[in-house]
CSV table of C-alpha atoms in Angstrom, one decimal:
chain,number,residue,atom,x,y,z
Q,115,UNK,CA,37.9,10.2,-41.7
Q,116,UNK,CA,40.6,8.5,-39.6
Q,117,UNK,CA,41.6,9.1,-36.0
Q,118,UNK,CA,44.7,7.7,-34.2
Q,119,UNK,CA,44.5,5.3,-31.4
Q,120,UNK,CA,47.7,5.8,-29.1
Q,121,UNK,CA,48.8,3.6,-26.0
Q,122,UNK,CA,51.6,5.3,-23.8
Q,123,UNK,CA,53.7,4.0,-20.7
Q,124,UNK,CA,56.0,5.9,-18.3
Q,125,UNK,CA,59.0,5.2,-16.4
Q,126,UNK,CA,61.0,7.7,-14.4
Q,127,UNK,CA,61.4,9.9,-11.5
Q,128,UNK,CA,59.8,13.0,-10.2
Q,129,UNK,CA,60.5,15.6,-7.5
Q,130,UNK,CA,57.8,16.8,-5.4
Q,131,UNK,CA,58.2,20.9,-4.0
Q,132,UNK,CA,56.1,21.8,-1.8
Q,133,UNK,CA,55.7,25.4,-2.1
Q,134,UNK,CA,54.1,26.1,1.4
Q,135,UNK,CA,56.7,24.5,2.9
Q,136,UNK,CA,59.2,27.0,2.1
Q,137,UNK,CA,57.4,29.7,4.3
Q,138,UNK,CA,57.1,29.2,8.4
Q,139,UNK,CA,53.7,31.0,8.1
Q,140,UNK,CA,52.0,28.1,6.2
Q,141,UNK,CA,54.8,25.5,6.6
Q,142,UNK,CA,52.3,23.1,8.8
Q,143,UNK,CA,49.8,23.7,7.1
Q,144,UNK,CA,47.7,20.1,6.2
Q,145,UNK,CA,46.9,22.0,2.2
Q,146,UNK,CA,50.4,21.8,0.0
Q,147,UNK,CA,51.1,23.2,-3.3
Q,148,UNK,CA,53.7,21.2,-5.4
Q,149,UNK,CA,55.6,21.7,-8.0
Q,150,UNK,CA,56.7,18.7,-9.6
Q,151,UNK,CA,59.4,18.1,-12.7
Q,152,UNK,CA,59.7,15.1,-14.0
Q,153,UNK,CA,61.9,13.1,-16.8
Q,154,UNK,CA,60.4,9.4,-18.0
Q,155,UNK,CA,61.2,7.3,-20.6
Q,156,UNK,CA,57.7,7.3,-22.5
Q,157,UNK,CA,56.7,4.2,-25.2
Q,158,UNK,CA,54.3,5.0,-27.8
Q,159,UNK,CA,52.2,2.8,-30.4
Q,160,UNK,CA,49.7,4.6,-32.4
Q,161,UNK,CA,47.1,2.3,-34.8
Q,162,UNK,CA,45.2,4.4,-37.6
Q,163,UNK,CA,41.5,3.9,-37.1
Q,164,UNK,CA,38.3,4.4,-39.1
Q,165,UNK,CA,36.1,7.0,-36.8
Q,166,UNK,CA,32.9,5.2,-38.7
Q,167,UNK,CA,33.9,1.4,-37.0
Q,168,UNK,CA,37.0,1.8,-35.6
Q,169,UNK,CA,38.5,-0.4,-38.0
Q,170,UNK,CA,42.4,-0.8,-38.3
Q,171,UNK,CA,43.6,1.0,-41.1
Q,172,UNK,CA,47.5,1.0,-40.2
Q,173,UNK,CA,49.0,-1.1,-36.9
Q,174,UNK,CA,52.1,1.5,-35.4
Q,175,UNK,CA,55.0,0.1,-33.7
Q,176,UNK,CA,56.4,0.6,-30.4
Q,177,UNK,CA,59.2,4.0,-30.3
Q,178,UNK,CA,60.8,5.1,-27.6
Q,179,UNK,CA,60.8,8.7,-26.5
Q,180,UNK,CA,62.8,10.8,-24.0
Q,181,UNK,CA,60.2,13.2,-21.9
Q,182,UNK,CA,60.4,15.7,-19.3
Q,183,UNK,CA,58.4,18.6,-18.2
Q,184,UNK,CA,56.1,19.5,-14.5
Q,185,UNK,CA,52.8,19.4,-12.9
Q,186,UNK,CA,50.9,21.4,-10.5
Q,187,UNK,CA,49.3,19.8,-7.6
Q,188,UNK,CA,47.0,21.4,-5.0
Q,189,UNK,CA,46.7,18.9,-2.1
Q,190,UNK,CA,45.1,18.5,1.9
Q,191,UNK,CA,45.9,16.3,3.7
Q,192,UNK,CA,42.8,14.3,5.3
Q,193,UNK,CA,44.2,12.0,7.8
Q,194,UNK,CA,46.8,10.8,8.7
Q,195,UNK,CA,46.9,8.2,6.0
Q,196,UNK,CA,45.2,9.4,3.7
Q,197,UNK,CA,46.6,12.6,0.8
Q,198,UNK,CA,44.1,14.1,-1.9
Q,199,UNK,CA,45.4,16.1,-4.7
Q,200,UNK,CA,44.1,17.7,-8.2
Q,201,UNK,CA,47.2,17.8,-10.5
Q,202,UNK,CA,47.8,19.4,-14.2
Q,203,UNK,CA,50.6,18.8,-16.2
Q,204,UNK,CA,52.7,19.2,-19.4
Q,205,UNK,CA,55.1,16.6,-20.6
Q,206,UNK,CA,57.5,17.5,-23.9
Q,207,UNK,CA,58.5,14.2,-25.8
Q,208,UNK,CA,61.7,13.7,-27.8
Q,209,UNK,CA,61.3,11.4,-31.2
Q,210,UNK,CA,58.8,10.7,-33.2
Q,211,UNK,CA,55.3,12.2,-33.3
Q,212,UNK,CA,53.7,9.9,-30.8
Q,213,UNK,CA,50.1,9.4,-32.4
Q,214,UNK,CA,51.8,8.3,-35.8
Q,215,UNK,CA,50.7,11.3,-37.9
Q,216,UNK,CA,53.1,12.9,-40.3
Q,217,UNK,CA,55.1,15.9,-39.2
Q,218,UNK,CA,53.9,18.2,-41.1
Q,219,UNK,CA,50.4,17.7,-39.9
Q,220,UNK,CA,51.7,18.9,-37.0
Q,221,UNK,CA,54.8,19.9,-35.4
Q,222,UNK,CA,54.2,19.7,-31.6
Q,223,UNK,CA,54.6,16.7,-29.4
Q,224,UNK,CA,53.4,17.1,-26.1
Q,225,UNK,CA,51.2,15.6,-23.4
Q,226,UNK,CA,48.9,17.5,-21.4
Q,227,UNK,CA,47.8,15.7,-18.0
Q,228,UNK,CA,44.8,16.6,-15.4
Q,229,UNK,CA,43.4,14.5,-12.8
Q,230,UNK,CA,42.7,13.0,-9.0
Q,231,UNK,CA,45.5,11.7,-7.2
Q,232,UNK,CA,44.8,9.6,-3.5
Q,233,UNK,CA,48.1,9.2,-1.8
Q,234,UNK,CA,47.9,6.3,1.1
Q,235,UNK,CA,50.9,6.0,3.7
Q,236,UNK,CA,51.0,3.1,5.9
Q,237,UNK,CA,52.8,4.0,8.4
Q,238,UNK,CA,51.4,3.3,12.2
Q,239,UNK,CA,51.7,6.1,15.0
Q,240,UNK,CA,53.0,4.3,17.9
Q,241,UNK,CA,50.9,4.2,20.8
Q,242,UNK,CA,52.8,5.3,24.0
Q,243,UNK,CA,53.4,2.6,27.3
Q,244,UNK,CA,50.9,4.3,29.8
Q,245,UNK,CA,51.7,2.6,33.3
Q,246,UNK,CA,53.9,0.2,34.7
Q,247,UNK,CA,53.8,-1.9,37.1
Q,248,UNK,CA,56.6,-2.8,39.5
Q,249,UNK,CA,56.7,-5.4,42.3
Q,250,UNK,CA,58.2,-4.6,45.9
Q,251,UNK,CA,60.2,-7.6,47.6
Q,252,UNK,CA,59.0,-8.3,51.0
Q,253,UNK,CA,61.5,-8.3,54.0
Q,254,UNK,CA,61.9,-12.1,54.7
Q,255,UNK,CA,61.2,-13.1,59.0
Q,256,UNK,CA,63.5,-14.5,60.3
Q,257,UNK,CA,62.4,-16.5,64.1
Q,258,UNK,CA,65.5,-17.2,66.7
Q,259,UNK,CA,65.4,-18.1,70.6
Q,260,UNK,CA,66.6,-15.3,73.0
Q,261,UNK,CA,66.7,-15.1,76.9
Q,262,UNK,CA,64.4,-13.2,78.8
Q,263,UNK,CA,67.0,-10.3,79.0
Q,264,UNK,CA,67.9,-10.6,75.8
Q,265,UNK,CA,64.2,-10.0,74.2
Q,266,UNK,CA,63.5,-7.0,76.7
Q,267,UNK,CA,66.3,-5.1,75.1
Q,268,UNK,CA,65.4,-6.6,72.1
Q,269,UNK,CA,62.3,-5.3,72.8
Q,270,UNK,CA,63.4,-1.6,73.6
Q,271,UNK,CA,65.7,-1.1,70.5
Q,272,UNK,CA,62.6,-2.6,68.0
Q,273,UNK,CA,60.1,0.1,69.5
Q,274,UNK,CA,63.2,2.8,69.2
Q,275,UNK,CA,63.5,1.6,65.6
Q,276,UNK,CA,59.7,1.3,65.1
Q,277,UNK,CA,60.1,5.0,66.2
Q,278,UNK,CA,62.9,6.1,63.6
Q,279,UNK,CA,61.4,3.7,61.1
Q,280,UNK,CA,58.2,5.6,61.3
Q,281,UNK,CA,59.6,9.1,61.3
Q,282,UNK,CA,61.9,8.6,58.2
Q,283,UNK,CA,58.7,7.1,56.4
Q,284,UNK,CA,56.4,10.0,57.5
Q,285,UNK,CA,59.9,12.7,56.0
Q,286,UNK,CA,59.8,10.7,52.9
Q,287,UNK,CA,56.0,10.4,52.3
Q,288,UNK,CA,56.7,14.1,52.8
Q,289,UNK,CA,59.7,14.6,49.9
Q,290,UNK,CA,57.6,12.1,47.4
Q,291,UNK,CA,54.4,13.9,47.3
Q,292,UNK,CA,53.6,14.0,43.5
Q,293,UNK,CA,53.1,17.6,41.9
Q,294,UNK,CA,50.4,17.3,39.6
Q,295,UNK,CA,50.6,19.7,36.6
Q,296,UNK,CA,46.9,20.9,34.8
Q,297,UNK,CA,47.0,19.5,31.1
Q,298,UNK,CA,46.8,22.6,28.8
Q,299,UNK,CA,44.4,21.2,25.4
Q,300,UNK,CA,44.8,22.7,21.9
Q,301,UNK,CA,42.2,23.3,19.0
Q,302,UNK,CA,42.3,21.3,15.9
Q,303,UNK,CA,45.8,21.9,13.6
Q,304,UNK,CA,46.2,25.0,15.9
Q,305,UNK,CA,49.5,25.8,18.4
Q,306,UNK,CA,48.0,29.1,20.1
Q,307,UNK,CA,47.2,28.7,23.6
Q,308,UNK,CA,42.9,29.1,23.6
Q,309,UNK,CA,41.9,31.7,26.2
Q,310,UNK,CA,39.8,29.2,28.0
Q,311,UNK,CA,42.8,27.6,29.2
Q,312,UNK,CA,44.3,30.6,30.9
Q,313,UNK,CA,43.4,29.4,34.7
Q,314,UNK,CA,45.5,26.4,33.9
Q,315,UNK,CA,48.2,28.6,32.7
Q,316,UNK,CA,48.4,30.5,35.9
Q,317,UNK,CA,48.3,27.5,37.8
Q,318,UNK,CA,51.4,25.8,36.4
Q,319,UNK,CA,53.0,29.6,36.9
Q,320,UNK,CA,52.1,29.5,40.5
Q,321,UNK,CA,53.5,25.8,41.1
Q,322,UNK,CA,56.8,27.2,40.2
Q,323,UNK,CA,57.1,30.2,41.4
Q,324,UNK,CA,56.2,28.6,44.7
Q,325,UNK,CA,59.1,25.5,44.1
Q,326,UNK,CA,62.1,27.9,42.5
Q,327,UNK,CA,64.7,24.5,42.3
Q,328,UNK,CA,62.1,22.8,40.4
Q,329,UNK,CA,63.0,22.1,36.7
Q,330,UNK,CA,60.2,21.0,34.6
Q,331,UNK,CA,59.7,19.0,31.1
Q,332,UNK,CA,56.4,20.4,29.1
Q,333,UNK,CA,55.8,17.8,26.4
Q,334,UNK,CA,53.6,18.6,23.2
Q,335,UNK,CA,51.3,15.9,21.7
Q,336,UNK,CA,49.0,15.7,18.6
Q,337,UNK,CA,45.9,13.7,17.3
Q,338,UNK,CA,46.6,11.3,14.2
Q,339,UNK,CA,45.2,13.4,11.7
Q,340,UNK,CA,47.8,14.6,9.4
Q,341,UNK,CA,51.4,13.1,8.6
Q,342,UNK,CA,53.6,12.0,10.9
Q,343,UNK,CA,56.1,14.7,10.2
Q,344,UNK,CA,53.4,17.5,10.2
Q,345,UNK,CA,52.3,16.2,13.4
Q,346,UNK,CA,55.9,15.7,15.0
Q,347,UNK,CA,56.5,19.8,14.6
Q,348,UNK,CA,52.9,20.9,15.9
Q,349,UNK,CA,53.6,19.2,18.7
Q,350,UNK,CA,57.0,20.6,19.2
Q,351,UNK,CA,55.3,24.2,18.7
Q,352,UNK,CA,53.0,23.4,21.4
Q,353,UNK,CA,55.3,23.1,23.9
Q,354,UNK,CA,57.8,25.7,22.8
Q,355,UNK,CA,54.3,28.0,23.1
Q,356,UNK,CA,53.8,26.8,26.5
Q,357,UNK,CA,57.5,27.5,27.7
Q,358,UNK,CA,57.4,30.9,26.4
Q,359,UNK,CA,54.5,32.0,27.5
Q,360,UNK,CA,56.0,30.7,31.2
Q,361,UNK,CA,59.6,32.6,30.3
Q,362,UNK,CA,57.2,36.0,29.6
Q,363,UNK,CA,55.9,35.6,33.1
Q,364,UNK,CA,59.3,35.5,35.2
Q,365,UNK,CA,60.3,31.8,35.0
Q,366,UNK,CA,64.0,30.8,34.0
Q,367,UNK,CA,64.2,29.3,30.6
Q,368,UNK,CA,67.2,27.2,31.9
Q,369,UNK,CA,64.2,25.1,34.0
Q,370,UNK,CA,62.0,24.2,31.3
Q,371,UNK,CA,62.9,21.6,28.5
Q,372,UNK,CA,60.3,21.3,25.8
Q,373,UNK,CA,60.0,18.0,23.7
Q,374,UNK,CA,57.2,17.1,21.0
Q,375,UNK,CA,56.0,13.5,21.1
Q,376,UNK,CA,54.1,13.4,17.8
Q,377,UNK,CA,50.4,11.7,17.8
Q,378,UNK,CA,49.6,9.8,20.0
Q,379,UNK,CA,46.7,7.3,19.0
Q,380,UNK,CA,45.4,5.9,22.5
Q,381,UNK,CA,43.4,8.6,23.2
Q,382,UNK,CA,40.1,11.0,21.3
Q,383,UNK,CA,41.7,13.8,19.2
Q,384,UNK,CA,40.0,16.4,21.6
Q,385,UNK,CA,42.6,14.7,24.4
Q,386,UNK,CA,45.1,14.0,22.4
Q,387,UNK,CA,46.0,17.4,21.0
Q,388,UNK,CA,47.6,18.8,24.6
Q,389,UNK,CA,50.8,19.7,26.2
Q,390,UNK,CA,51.6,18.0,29.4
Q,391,UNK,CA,54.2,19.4,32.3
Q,392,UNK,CA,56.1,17.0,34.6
Q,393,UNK,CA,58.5,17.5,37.6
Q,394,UNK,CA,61.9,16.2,36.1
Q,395,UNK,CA,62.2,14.7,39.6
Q,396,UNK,CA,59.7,12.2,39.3
């Protein structure tokens, strides 16, 4: 009534295939199914027990064995951090029978594998800048002496430029007004347009059609759930979605540029999942 005791260690490489990633249908999807060969360099020591009192009967010696084989892992990823995954595996080893029985017990020499794996990344979403601030330099005053003829037409020319002064600021308070796009919000791990947002569709549509020179930037963000590169093509879908829905409706592709900005971390997830549109001229 014996029973082997075996200690093993690993050290090698594995590729991880993720087979959803191979098809533009579930390609951003947050679940992945991976395929994973592997070769390691495996150490084995096997010690004979007792099954009574686990007493030593025979103390094995460290071999060395060459293995290779694959696992199957089914994973979702729950934030942006944080990866959970079931895995099975098989791993054939070269060598020796690994729990020190004789070979003609038995002629296989394999390890079967099944468990929980947690992946953690640490990488940090940068936070965009928000505002700036700027300071304008005040005109400095300058006082001189003039001669009674010399400040009435002094005084004439300042009112004709207080005149041109204010009508070039009243023309460029004019040109500067700020266009202010609606914000078009997406659901959760989603890059379809929700038909509650269609009367901010219409609206950015209108804008342009009414300012036919204007050429316009739509910009595609994301919460932080998920990884970074998941996130970085959602958003990119989001505003391609945007810029062809606008194309469908009569507007020149050759005036819209779309960009995805990732996630963006300083604001809710219900915010943060959007596509914005800006004037490129301000």
């Amino acid at each position: 009534n014996l029973k082997s005791h075996v200690r093993m260690g690993q050290y090698g490489a594995r590729v991880n295939i993720n087979l959803l990633g191979l098809f533009p249908q579930t390609a951003n999807s947050r679940w992945d199914l991976a395929v994973s060969p592997h070769i390691y360099a495996v150490t084995t020591k096997a010690d004979i027990q007792t099954i009574a009192d686990e007493a030593k009967v025979m103390k094995g010696s460290t071999n060395w064995h060459l293995g290779y084989g694959a696992d199957l892992q089914v994973g979702y990823q729950l934030t942006s951090c944080l990866k959970l995954g079931i895995y099975s595996g098989l791993t054939r080893l070269t060598g020796e029978r690994m729990d020190g029985m004789p070979e003609h017990l038995h002629k296989n020499n394999f390890v079967w594998e099944s468990g929980i794996r947690l992946g953690i990344s640490f990488t940090k979403a940068k936070k965009r800048k928000m505002m700036e601030t700027s300071t304008i330099p005040q005109p400095e005053v300058q006082q001189q002496l003039t001669t009674p003829e010399e400040n009435t037409q002094q005084q004439e020319s300042a009112a004709k430029a207080d005149k041109a002064e204010t009508k070039v600021a009243e023309q460029d308070i004019t040109e500067t007004s700020e266009v202010k796009f609606p914000v078009i919000y997406f659901d959760f791990n989603s890059i379809a347009i929700n038909p509650d947002e269609e009367s901010k569709l219409n609206e950015i549509l209108h804008i342009l059609k009414e300012n036919p020179e204007m050429k316009v930037t739509v910009t595609g963000w994301c919460d932080t759930r998920g990884s970074v590169a998941v996130n970085r093509r959602i958003s990119r879908q989001r505003a391609e979605t945007l810029k062809v829905w606008l194309v469908k409706k009569g507007i020149a592709a050759s005036r819209i540029s779309a960009a995805g900005k990732g996630s963006d971390g300083s604001r809710e997830a219900q915010k943060a999942r959007r596509v914005e549109t800006k004037d490129n001229h301000q």
